[in-house]
PDB file of N, CA, C and O in Angstrom:
ATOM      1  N   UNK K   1       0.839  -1.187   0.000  1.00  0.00           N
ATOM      2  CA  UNK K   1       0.000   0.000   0.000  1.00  0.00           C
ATOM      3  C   UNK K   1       0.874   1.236   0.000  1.00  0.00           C
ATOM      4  O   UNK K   1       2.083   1.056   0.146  1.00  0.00           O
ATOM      5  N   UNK K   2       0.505   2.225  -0.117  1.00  0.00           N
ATOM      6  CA  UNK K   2       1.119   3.321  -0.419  1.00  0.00           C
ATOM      7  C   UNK K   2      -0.371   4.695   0.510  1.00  0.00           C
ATOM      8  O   UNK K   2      -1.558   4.657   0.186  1.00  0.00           O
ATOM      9  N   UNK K   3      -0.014   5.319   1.185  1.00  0.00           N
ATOM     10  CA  UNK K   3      -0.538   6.695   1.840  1.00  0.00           C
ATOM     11  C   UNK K   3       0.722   7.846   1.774  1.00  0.00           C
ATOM     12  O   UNK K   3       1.916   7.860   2.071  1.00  0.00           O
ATOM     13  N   UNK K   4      -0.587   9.109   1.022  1.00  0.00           N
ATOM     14  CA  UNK K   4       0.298  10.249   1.165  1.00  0.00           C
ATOM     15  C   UNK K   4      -0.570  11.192   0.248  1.00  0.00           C
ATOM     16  O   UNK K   4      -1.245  11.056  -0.773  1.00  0.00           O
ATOM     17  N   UNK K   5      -0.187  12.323   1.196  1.00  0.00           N
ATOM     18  CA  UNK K   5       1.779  12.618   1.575  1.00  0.00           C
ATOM     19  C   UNK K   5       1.418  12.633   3.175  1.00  0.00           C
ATOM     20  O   UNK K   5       0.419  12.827   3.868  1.00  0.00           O
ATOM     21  N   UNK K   6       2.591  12.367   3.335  1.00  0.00           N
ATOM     22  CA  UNK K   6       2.786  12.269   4.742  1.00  0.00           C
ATOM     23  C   UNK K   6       4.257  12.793   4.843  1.00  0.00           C
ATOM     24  O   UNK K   6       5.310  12.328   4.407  1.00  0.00           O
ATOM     25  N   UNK K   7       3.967  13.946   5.582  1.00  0.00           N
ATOM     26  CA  UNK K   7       3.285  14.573   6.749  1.00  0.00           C
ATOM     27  C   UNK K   7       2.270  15.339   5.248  1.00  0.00           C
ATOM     28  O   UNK K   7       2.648  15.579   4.101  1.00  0.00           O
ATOM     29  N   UNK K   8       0.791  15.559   5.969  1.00  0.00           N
ATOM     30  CA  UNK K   8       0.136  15.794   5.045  1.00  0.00           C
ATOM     31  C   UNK K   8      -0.142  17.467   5.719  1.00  0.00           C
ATOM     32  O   UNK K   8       0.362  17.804   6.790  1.00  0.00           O
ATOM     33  N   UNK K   9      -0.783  18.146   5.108  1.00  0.00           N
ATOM     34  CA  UNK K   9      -1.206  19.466   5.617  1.00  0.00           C
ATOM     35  C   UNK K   9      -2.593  19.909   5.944  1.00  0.00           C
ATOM     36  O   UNK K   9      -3.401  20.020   5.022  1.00  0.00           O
ATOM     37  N   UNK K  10      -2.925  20.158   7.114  1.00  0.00           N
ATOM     38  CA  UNK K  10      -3.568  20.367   7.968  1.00  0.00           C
ATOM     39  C   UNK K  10      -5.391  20.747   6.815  1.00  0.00           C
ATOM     40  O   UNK K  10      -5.180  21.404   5.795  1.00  0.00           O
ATOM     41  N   UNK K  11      -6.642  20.398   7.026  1.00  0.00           N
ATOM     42  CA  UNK K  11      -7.415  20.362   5.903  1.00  0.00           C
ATOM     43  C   UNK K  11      -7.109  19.627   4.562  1.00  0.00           C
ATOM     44  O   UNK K  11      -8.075  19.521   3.807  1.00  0.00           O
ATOM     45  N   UNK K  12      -6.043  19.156   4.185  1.00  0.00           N
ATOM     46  CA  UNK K  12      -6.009  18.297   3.135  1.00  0.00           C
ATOM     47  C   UNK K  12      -5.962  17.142   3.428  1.00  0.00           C
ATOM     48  O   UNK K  12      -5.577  16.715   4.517  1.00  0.00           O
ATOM     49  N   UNK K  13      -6.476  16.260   2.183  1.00  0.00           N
ATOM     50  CA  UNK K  13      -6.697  14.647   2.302  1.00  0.00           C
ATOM     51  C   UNK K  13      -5.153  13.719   2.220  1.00  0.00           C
ATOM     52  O   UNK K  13      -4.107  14.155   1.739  1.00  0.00           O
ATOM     53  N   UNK K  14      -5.330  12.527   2.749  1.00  0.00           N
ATOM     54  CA  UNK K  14      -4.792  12.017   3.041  1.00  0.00           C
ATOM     55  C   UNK K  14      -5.262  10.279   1.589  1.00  0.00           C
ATOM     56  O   UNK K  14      -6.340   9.687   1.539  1.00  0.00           O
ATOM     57  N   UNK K  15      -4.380  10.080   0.971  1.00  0.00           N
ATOM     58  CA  UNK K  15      -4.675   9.284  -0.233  1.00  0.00           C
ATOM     59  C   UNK K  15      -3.960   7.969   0.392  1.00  0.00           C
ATOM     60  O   UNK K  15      -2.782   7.739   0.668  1.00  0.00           O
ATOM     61  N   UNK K  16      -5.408   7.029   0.530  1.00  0.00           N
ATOM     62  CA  UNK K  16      -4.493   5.334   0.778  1.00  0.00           C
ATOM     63  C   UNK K  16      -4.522   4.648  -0.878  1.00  0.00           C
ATOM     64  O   UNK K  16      -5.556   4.697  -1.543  1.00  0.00           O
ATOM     65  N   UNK K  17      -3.602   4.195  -1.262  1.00  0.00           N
ATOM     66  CA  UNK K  17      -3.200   3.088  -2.516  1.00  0.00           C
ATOM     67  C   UNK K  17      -3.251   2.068  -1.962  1.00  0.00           C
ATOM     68  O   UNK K  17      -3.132   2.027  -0.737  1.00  0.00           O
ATOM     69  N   UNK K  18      -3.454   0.892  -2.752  1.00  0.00           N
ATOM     70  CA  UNK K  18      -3.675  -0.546  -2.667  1.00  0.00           C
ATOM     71  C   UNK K  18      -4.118  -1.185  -3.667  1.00  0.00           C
ATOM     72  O   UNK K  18      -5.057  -0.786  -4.356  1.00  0.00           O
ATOM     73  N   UNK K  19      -3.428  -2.350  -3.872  1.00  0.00           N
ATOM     74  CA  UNK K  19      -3.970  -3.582  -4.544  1.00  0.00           C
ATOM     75  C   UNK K  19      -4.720  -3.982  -3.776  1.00  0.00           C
ATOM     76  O   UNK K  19      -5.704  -4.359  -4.412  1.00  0.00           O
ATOM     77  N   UNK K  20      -4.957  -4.241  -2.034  1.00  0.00           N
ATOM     78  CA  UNK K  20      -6.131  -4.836  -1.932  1.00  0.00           C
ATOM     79  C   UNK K  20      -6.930  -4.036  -1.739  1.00  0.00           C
ATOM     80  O   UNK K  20      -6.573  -2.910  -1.392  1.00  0.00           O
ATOM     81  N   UNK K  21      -8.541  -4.414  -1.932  1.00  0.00           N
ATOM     82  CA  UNK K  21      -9.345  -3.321  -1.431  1.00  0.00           C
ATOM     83  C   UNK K  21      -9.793  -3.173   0.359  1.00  0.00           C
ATOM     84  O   UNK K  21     -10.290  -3.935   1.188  1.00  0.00           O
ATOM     85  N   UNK K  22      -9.339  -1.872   0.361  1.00  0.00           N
ATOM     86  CA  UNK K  22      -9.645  -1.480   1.347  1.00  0.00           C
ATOM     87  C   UNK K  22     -10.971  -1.708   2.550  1.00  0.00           C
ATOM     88  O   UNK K  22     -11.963  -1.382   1.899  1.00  0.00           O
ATOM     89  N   UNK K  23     -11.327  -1.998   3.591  1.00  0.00           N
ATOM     90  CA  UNK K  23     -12.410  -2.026   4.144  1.00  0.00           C
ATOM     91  C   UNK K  23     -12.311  -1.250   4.888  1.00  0.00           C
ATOM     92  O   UNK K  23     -13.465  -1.358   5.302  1.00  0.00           O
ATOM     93  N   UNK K  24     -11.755  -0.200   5.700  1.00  0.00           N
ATOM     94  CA  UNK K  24     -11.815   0.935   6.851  1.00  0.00           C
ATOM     95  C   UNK K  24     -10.595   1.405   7.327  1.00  0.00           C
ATOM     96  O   UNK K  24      -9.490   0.870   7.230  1.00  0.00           O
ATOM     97  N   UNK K  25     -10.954   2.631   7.939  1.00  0.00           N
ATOM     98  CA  UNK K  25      -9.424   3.320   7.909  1.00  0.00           C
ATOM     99  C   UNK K  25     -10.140   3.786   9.513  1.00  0.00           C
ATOM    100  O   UNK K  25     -11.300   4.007   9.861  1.00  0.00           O
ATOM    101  N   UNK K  26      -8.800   3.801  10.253  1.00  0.00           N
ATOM    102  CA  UNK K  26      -9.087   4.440  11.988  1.00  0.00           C
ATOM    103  C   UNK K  26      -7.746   4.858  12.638  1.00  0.00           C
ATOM    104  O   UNK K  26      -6.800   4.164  13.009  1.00  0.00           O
ATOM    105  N   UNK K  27      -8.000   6.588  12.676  1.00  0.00           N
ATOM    106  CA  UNK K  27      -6.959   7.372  13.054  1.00  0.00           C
ATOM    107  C   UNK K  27      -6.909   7.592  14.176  1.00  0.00           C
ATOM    108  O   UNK K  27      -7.920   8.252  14.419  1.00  0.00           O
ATOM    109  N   UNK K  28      -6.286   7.438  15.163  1.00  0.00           N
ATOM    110  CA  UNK K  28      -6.193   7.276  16.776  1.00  0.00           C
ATOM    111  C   UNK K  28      -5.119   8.598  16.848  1.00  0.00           C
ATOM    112  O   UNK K  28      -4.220   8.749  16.021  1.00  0.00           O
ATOM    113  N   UNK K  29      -5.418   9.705  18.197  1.00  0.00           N
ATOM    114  CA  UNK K  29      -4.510  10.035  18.512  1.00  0.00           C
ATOM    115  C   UNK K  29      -3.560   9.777  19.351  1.00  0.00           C
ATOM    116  O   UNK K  29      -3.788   8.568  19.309  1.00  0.00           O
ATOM    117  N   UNK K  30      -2.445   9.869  20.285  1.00  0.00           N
ATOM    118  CA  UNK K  30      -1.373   9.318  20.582  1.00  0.00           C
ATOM    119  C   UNK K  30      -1.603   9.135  21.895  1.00  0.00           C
ATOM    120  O   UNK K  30      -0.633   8.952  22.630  1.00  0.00           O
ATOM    121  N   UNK K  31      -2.866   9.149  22.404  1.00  0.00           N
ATOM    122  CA  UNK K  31      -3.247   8.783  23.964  1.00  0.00           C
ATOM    123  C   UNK K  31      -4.191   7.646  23.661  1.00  0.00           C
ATOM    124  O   UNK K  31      -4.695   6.882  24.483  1.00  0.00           O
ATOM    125  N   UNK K  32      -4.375   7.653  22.166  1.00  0.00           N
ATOM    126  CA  UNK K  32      -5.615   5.999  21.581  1.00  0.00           C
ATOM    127  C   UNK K  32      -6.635   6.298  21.827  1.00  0.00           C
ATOM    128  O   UNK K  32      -7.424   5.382  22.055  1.00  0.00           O
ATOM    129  N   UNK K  33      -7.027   7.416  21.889  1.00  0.00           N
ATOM    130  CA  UNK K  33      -8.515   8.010  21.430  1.00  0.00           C
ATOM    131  C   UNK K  33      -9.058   7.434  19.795  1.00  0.00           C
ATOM    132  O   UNK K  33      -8.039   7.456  19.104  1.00  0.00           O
ATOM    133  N   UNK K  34      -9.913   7.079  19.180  1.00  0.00           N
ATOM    134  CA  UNK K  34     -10.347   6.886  17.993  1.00  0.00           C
ATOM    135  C   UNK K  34     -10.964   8.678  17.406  1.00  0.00           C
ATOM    136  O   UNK K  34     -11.841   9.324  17.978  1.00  0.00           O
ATOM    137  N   UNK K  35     -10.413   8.991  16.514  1.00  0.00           N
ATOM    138  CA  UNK K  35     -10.656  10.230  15.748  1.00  0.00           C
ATOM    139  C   UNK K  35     -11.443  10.018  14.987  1.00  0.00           C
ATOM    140  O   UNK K  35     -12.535  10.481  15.318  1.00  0.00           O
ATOM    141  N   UNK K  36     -11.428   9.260  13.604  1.00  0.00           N
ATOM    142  CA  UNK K  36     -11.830   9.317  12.666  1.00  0.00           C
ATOM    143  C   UNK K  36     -11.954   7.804  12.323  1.00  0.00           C
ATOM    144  O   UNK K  36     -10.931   7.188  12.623  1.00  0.00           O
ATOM    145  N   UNK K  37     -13.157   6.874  11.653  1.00  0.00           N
ATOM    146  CA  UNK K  37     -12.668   5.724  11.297  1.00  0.00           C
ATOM    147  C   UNK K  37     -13.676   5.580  10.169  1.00  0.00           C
ATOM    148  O   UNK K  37     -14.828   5.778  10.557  1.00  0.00           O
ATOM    149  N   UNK K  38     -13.564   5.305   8.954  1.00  0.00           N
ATOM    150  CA  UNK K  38     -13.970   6.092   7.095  1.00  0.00           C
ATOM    151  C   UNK K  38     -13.921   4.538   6.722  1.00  0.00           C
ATOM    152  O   UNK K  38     -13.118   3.678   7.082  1.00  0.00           O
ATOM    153  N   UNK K  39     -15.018   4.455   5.902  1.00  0.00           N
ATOM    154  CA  UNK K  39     -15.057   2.728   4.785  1.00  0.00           C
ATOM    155  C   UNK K  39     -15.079   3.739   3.382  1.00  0.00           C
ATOM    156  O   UNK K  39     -15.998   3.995   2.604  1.00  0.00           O
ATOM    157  N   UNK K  40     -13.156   4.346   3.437  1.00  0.00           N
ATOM    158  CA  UNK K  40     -12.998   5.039   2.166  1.00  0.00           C
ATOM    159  C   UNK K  40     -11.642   4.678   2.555  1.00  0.00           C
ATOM    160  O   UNK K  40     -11.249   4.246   3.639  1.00  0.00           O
ATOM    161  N   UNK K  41     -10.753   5.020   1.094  1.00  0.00           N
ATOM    162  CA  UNK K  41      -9.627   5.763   0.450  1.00  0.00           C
ATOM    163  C   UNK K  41      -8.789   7.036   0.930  1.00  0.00           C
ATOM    164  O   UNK K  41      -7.670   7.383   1.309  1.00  0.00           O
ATOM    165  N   UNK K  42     -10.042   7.486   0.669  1.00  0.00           N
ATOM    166  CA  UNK K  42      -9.354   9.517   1.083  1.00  0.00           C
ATOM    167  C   UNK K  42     -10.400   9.801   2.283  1.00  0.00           C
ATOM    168  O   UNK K  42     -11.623   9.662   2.259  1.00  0.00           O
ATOM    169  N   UNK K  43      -9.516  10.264   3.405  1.00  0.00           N
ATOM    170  CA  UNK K  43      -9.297  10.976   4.591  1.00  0.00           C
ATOM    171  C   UNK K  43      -9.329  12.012   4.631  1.00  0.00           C
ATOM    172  O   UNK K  43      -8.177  12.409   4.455  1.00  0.00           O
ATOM    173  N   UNK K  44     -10.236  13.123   4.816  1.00  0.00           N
ATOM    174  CA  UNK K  44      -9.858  14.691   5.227  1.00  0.00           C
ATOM    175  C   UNK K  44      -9.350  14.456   6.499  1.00  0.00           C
ATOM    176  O   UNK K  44      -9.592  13.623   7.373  1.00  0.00           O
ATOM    177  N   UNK K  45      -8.205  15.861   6.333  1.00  0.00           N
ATOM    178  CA  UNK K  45      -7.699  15.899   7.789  1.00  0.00           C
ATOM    179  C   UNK K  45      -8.091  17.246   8.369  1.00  0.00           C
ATOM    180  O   UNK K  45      -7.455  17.970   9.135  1.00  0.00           O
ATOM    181  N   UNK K  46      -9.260  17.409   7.836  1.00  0.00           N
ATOM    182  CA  UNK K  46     -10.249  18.675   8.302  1.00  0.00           C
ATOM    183  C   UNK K  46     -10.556  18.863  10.072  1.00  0.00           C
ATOM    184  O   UNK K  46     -10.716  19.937  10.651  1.00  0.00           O
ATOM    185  N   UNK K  47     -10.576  17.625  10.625  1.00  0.00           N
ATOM    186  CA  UNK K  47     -10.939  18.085  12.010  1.00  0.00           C
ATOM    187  C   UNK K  47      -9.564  17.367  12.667  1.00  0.00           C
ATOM    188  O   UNK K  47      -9.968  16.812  13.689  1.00  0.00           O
ATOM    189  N   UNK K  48      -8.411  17.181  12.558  1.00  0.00           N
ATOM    190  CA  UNK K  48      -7.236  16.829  12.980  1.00  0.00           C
ATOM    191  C   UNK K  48      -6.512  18.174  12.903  1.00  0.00           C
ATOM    192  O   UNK K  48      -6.391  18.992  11.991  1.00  0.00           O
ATOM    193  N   UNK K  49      -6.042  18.128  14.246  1.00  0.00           N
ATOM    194  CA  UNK K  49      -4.870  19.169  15.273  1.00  0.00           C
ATOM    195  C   UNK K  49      -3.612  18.942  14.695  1.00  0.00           C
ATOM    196  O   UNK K  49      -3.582  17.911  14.023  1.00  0.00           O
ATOM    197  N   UNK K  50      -2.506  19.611  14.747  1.00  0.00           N
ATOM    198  CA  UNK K  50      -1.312  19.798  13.952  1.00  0.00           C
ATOM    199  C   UNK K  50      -0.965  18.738  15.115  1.00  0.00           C
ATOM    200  O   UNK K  50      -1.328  18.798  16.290  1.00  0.00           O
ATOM    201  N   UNK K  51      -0.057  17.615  14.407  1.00  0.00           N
ATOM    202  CA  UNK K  51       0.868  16.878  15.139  1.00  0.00           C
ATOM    203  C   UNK K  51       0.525  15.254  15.060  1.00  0.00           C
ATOM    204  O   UNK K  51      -0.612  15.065  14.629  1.00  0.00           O
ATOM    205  N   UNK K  52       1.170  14.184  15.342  1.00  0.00           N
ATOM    206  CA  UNK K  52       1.306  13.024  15.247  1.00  0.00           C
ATOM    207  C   UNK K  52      -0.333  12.169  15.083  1.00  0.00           C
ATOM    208  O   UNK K  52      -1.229  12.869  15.554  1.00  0.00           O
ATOM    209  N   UNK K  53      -0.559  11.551  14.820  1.00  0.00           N
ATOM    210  CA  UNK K  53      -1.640  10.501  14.924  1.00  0.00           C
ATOM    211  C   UNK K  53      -0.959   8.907  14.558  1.00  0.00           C
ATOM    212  O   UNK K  53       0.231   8.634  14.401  1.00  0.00           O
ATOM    213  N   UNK K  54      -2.032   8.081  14.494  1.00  0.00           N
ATOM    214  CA  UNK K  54      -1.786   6.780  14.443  1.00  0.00           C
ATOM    215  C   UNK K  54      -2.707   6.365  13.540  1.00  0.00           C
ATOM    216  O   UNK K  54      -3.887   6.561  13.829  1.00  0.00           O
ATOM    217  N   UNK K  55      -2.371   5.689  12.228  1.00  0.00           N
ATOM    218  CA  UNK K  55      -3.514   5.213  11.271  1.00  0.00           C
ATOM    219  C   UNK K  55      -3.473   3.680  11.125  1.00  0.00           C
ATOM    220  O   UNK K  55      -2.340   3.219  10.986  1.00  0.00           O
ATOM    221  N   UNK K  56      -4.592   2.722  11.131  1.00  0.00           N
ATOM    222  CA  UNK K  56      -4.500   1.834  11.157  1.00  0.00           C
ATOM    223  C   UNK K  56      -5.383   1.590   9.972  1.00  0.00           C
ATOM    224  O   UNK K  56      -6.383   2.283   9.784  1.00  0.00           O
ATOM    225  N   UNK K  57      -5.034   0.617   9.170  1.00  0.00           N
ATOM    226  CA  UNK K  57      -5.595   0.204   7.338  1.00  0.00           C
ATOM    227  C   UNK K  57      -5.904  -1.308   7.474  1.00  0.00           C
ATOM    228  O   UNK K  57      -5.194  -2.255   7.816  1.00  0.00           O
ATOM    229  N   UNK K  58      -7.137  -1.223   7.110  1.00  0.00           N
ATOM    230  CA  UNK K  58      -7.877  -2.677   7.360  1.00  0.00           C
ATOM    231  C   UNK K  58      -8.263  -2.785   5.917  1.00  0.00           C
ATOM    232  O   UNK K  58      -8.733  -1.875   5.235  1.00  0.00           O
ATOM    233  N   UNK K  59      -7.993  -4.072   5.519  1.00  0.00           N
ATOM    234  CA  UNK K  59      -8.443  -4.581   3.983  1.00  0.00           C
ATOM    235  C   UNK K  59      -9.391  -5.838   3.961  1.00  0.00           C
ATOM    236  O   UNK K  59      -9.519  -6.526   4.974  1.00  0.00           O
ATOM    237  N   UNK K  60      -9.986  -6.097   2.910  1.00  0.00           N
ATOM    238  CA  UNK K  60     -11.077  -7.074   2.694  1.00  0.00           C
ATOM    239  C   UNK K  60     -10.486  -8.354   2.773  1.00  0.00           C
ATOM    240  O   UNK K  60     -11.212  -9.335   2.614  1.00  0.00           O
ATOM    241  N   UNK K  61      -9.123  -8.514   3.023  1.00  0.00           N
ATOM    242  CA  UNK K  61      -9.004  -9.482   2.919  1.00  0.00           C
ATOM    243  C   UNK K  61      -8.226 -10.497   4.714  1.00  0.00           C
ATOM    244  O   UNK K  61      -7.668 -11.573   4.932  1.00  0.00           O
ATOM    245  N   UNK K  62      -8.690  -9.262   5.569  1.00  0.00           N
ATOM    246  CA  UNK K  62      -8.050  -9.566   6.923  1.00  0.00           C
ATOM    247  C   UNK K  62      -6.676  -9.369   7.480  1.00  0.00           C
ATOM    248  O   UNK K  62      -6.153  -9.482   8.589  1.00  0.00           O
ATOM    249  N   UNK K  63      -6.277  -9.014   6.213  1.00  0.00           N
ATOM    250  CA  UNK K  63      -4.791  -7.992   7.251  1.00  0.00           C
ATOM    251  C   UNK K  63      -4.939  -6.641   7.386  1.00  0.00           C
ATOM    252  O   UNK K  63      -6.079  -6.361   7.016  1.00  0.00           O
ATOM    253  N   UNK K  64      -4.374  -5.716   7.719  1.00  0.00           N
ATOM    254  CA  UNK K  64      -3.877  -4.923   8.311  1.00  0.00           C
ATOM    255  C   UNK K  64      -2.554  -4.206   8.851  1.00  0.00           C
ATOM    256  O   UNK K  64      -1.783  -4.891   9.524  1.00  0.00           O
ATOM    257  N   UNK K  65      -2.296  -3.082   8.637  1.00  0.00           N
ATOM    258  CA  UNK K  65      -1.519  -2.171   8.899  1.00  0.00           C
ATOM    259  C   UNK K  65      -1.677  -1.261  10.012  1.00  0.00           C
ATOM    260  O   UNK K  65      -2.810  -1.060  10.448  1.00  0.00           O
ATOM    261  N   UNK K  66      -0.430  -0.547  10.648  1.00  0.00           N
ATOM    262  CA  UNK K  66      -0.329   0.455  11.378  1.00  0.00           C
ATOM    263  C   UNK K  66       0.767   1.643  10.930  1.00  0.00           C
ATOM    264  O   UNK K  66       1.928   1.234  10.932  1.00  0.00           O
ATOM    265  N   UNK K  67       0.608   2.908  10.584  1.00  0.00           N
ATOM    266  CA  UNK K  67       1.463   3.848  10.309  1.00  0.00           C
ATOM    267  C   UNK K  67       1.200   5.083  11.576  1.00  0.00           C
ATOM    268  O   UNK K  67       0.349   5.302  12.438  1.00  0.00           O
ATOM    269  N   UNK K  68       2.614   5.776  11.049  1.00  0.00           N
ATOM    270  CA  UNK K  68       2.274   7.021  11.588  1.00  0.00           C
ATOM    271  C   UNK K  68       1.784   8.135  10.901  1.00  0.00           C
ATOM    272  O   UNK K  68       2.448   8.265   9.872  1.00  0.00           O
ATOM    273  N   UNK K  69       0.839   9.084  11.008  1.00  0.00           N
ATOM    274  CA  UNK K  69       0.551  10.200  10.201  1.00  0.00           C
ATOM    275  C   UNK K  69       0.641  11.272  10.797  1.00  0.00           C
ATOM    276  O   UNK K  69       0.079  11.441  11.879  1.00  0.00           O
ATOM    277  N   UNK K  70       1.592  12.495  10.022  1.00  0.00           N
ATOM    278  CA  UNK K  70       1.943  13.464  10.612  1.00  0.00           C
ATOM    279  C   UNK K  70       1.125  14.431   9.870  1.00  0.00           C
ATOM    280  O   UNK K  70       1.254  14.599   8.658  1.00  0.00           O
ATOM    281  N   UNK K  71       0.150  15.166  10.716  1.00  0.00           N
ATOM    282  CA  UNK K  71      -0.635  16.643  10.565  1.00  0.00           C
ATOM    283  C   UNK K  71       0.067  18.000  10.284  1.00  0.00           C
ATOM    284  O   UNK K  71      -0.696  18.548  11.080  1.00  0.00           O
ATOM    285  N   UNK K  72       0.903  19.103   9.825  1.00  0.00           N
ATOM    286  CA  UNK K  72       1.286  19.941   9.585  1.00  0.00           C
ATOM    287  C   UNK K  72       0.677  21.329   9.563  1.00  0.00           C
ATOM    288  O   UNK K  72       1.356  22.295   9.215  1.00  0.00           O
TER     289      UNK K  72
END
């Protein structure tokens, strides 16, 4: 998979790539609060605070990822 840009800028989207298809996206901030969690691709980072988060990428096919995403 591929997300970006990262560090992305503050109101702009955030683009996940993949060969597999995607099933949900869930952005945690760094105390593991759940922010945002989208059965999409593209992410606004419209209501995200400048600084670190945690994105986790769930696909149709039962794996999963964890990144970091930096707000600007």
């Amino acid at each position: 998979y591929v997300m970006y840009p990262n560090p992305t800028p503050k109101g702009g989207n955030v683009v996940i790539s993949s060969k597999s298809d995607i099933s949900y996206v869930e952005i945690y901030n760094m105390i593991g609060e759940k922010i945002i969690s989208e059965r999409t691709s593209i992410i606004s980072t419209e209501i995200l605070l400048k600084g670190a988060y945690l994105i986790n990428i769930y696909f149709e096919d039962g794996k999963s990822v964890r990144n970091k995403l930096i707000i600007e």
